[in-house]
mmCIF file of C-alpha atoms in Angstrom:
data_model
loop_
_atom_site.group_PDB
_atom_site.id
_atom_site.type_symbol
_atom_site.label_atom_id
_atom_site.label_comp_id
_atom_site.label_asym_id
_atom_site.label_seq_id
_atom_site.Cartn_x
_atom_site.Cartn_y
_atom_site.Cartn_z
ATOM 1 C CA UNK A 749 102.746 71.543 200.579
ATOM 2 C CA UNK A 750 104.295 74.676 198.392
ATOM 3 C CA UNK A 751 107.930 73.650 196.860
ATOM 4 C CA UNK A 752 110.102 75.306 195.153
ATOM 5 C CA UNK A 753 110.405 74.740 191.290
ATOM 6 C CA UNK A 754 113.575 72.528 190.113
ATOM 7 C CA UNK A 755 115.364 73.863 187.135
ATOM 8 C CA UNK A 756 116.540 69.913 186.452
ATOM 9 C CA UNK A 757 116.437 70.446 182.282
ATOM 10 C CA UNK A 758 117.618 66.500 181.711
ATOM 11 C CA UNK A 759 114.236 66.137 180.369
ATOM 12 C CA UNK A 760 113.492 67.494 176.660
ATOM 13 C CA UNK A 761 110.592 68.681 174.280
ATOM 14 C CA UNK A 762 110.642 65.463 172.732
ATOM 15 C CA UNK A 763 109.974 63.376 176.378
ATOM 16 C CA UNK A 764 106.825 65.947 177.170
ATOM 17 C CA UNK A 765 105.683 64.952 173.522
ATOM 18 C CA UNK A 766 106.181 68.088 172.015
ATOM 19 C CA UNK A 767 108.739 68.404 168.727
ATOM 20 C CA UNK A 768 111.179 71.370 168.414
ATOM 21 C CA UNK A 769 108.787 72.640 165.582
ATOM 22 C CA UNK A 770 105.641 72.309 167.632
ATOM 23 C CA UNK A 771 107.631 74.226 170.449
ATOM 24 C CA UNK A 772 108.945 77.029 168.290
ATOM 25 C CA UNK A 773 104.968 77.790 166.629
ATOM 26 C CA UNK A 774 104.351 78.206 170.917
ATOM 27 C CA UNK A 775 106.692 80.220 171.018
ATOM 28 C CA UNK A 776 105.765 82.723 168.339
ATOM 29 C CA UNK A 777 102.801 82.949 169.999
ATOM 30 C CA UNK A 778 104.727 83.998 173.418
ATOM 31 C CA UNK A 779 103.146 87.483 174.814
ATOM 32 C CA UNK A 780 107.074 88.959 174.927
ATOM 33 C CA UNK A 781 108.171 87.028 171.602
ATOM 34 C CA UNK A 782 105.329 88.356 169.297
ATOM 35 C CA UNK A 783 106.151 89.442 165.965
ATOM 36 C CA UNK A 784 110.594 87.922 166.313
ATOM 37 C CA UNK A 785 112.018 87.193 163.213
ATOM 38 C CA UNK A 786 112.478 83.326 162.817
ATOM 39 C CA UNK A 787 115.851 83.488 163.266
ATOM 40 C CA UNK A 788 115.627 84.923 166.448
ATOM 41 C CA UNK A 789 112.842 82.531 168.035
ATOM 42 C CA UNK A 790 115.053 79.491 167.229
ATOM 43 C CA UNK A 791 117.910 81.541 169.535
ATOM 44 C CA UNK A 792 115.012 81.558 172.171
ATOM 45 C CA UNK A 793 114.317 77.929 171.327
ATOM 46 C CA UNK A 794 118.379 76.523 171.855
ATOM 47 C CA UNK A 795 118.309 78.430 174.816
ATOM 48 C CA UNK A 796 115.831 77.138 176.879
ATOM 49 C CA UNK A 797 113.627 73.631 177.694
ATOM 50 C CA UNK A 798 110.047 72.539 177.448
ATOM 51 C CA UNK A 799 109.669 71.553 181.700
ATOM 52 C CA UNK A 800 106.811 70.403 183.325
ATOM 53 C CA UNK A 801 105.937 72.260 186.529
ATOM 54 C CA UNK A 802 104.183 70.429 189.035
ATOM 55 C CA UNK A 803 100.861 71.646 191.050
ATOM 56 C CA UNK A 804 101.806 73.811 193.657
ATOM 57 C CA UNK A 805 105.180 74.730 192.592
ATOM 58 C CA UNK A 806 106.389 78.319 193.615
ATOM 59 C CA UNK A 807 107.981 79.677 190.419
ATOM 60 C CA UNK A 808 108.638 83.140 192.171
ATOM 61 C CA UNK A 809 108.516 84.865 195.363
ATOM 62 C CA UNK A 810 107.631 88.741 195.372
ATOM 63 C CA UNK A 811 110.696 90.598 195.989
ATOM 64 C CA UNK A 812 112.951 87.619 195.415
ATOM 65 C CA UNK A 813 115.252 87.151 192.009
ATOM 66 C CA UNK A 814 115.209 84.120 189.967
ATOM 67 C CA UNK A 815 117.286 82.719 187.323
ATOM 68 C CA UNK A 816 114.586 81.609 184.549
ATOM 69 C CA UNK A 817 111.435 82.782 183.134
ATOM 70 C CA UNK A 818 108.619 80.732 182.154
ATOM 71 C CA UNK A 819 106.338 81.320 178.835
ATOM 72 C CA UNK A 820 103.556 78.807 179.842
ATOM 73 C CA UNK A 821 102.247 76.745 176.925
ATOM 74 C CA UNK A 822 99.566 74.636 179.292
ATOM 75 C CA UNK A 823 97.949 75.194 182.038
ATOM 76 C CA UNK A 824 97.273 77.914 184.967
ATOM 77 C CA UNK A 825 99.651 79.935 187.430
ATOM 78 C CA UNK A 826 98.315 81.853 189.945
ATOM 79 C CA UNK A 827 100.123 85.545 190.728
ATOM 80 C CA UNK A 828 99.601 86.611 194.169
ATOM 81 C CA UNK A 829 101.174 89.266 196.682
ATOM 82 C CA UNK A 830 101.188 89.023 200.341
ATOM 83 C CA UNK A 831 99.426 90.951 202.551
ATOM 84 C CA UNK A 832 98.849 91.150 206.389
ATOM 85 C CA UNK A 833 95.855 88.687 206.112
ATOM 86 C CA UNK A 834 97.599 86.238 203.934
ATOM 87 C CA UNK A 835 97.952 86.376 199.841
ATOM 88 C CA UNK A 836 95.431 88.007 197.392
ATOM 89 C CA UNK A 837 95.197 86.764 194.538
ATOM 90 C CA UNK A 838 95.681 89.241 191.955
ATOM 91 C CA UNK A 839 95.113 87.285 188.798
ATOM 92 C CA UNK A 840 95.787 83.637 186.772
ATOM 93 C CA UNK A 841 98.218 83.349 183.913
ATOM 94 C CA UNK A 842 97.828 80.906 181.170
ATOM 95 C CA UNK A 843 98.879 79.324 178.009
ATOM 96 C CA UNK A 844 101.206 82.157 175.861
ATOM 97 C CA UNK A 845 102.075 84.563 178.986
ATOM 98 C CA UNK A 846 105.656 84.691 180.095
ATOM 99 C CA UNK A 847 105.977 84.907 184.130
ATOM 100 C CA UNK A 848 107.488 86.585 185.626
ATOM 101 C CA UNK A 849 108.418 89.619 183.484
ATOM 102 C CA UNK A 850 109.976 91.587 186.437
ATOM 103 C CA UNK A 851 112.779 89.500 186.232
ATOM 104 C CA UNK A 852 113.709 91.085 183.112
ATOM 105 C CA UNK A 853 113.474 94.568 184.188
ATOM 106 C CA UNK A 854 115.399 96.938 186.482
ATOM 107 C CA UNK A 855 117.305 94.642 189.304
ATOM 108 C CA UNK A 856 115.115 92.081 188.841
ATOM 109 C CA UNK A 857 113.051 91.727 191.764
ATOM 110 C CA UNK A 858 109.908 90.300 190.993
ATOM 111 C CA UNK A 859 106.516 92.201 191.801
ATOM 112 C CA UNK A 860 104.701 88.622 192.655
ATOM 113 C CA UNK A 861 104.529 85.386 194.084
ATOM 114 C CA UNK A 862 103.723 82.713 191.145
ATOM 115 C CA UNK A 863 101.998 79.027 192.150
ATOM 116 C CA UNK A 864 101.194 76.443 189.443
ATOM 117 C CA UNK A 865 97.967 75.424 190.169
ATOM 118 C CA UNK A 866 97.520 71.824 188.304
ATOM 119 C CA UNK A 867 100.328 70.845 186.082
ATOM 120 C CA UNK A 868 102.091 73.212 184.088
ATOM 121 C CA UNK A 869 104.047 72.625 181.104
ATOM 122 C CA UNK A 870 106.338 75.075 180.015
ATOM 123 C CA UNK A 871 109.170 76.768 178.209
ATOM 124 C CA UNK A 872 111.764 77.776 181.209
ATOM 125 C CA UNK A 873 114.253 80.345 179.807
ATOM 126 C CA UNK A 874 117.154 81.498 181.884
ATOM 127 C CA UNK A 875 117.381 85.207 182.776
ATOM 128 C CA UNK A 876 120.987 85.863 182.199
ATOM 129 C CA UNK A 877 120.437 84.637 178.636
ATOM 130 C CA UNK A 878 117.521 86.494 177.594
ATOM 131 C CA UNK A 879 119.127 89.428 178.416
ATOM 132 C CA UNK A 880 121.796 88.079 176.156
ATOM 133 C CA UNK A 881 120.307 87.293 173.403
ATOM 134 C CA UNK A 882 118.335 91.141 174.061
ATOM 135 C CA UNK A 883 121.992 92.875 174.077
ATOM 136 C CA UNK A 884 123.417 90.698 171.197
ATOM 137 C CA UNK A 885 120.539 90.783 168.719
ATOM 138 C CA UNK A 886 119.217 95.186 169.311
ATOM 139 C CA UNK A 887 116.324 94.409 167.112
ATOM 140 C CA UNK A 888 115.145 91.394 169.094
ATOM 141 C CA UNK A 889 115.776 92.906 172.203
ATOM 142 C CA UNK A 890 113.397 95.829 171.270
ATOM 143 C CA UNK A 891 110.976 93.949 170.251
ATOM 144 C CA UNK A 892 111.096 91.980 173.452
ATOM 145 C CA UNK A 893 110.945 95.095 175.645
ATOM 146 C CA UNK A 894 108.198 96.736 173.607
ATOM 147 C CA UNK A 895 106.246 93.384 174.064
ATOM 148 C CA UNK A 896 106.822 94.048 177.752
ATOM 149 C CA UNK A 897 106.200 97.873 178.016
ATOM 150 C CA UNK A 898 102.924 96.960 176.185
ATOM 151 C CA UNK A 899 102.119 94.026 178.420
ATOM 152 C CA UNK A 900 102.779 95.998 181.755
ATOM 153 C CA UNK A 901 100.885 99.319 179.405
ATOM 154 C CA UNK A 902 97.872 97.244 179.463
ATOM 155 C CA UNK A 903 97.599 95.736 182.734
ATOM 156 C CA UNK A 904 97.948 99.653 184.347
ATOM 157 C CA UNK A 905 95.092 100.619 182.192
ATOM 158 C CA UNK A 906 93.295 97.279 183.538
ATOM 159 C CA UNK A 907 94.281 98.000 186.760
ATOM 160 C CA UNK A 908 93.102 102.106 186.536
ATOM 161 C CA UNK A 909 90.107 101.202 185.028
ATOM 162 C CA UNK A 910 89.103 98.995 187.611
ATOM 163 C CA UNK A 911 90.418 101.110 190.540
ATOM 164 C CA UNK A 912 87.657 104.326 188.587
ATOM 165 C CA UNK A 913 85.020 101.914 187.773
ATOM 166 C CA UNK A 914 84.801 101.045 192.197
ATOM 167 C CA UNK A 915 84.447 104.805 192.794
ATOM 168 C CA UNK A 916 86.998 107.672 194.818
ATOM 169 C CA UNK A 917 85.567 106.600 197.995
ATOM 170 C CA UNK A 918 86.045 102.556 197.199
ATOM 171 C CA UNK A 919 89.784 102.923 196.728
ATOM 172 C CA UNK A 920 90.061 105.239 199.782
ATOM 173 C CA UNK A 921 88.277 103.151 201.945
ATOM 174 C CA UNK A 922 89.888 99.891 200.580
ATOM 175 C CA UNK A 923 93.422 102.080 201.430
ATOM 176 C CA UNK A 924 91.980 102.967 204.644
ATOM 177 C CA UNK A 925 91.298 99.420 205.730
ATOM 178 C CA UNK A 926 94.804 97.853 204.326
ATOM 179 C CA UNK A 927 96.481 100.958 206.563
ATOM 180 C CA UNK A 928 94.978 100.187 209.806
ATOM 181 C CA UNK A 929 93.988 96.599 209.861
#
């Protein structure tokens, strides 16, 4: 059964056996935290926790909000988006991607649904101070968003790419068939 992730942050780096050090060099390595100054990582690193995310926890629901972000240092989480016949599965996150960016953006509603599948450790940051630390700190903040524009850059061009590679009549039939079934 699908459950809803707990934000309980009682437990700490230390108790999933990783060390504020080890923690931080996963964080550098973060898809949206690429390239921070060191003094701005460690305001990521006070900020959030090291959780562990058990297999099939919902970590987002498409068009719902949440309160933290996750930059997942092990294991998988699938995205997904509903559809009339059920979820597709659009594509698996791993180890150094942040989910789910959305949150971060615009009024925050979220583009998909997120499952761990397996455990999942990682690095749950909350929203509100993300955006905090963005507004407070302009130089982190555009680094963080131009991690992000280039994230969401690249998986449009993935996304096009695929959608030219299946051919005019492909998309218009697979648009056809989502329409009327």
């Amino acid at each position: 059964m699908d459950r809803l992730v707990d934000h309980d942050t009682s437990g700490d780096q230390a108790a999933l056996g990783f060390s504020g050090v080890q923690v931080l060099h996963m964080l550098e390595r973060a898809d949206i935290l690429r390239g921070l100054r060191p003094r701005h990582l460690e305001l990521f690193l006070e900020s959030g926790s090291a959780t562990e995310i058990q297999p099939d926890t919902i970590l987002a629901v498409k068009d719902g909000h949440v309160d933290y972000i996750y930059i997942i240092l092990e294991g998988t989480v699938q995205l997904s988006t509903p559809t009339v016949h059920g979820y597709l599965e659009l594509r698996n996150a791993g180890p150094g991607e942040t989910i789910p960016l959305s949150a971060l953006l615009g009024d925050g509603a979220l583009l998909t649904t997120a499952l761990a599948v397996g455990s999942v450790l990682a690095f749950q940051l909350p929203v509100r101070q993300v955006q905090r630390i963005c507004e407070d700190y302009p130089d982190a903040g555009r680094a963080v968003y131009a991690q992000i524009a280039e994230i969401f850059a690249g998986r449009y061009r993935k996304t096009v790419d695929r959608l030219a590679a299946g051919g005019q009549g492909t998309v218009i039939a697979a648009l056809e068939s989502l329409l009327t079934s």
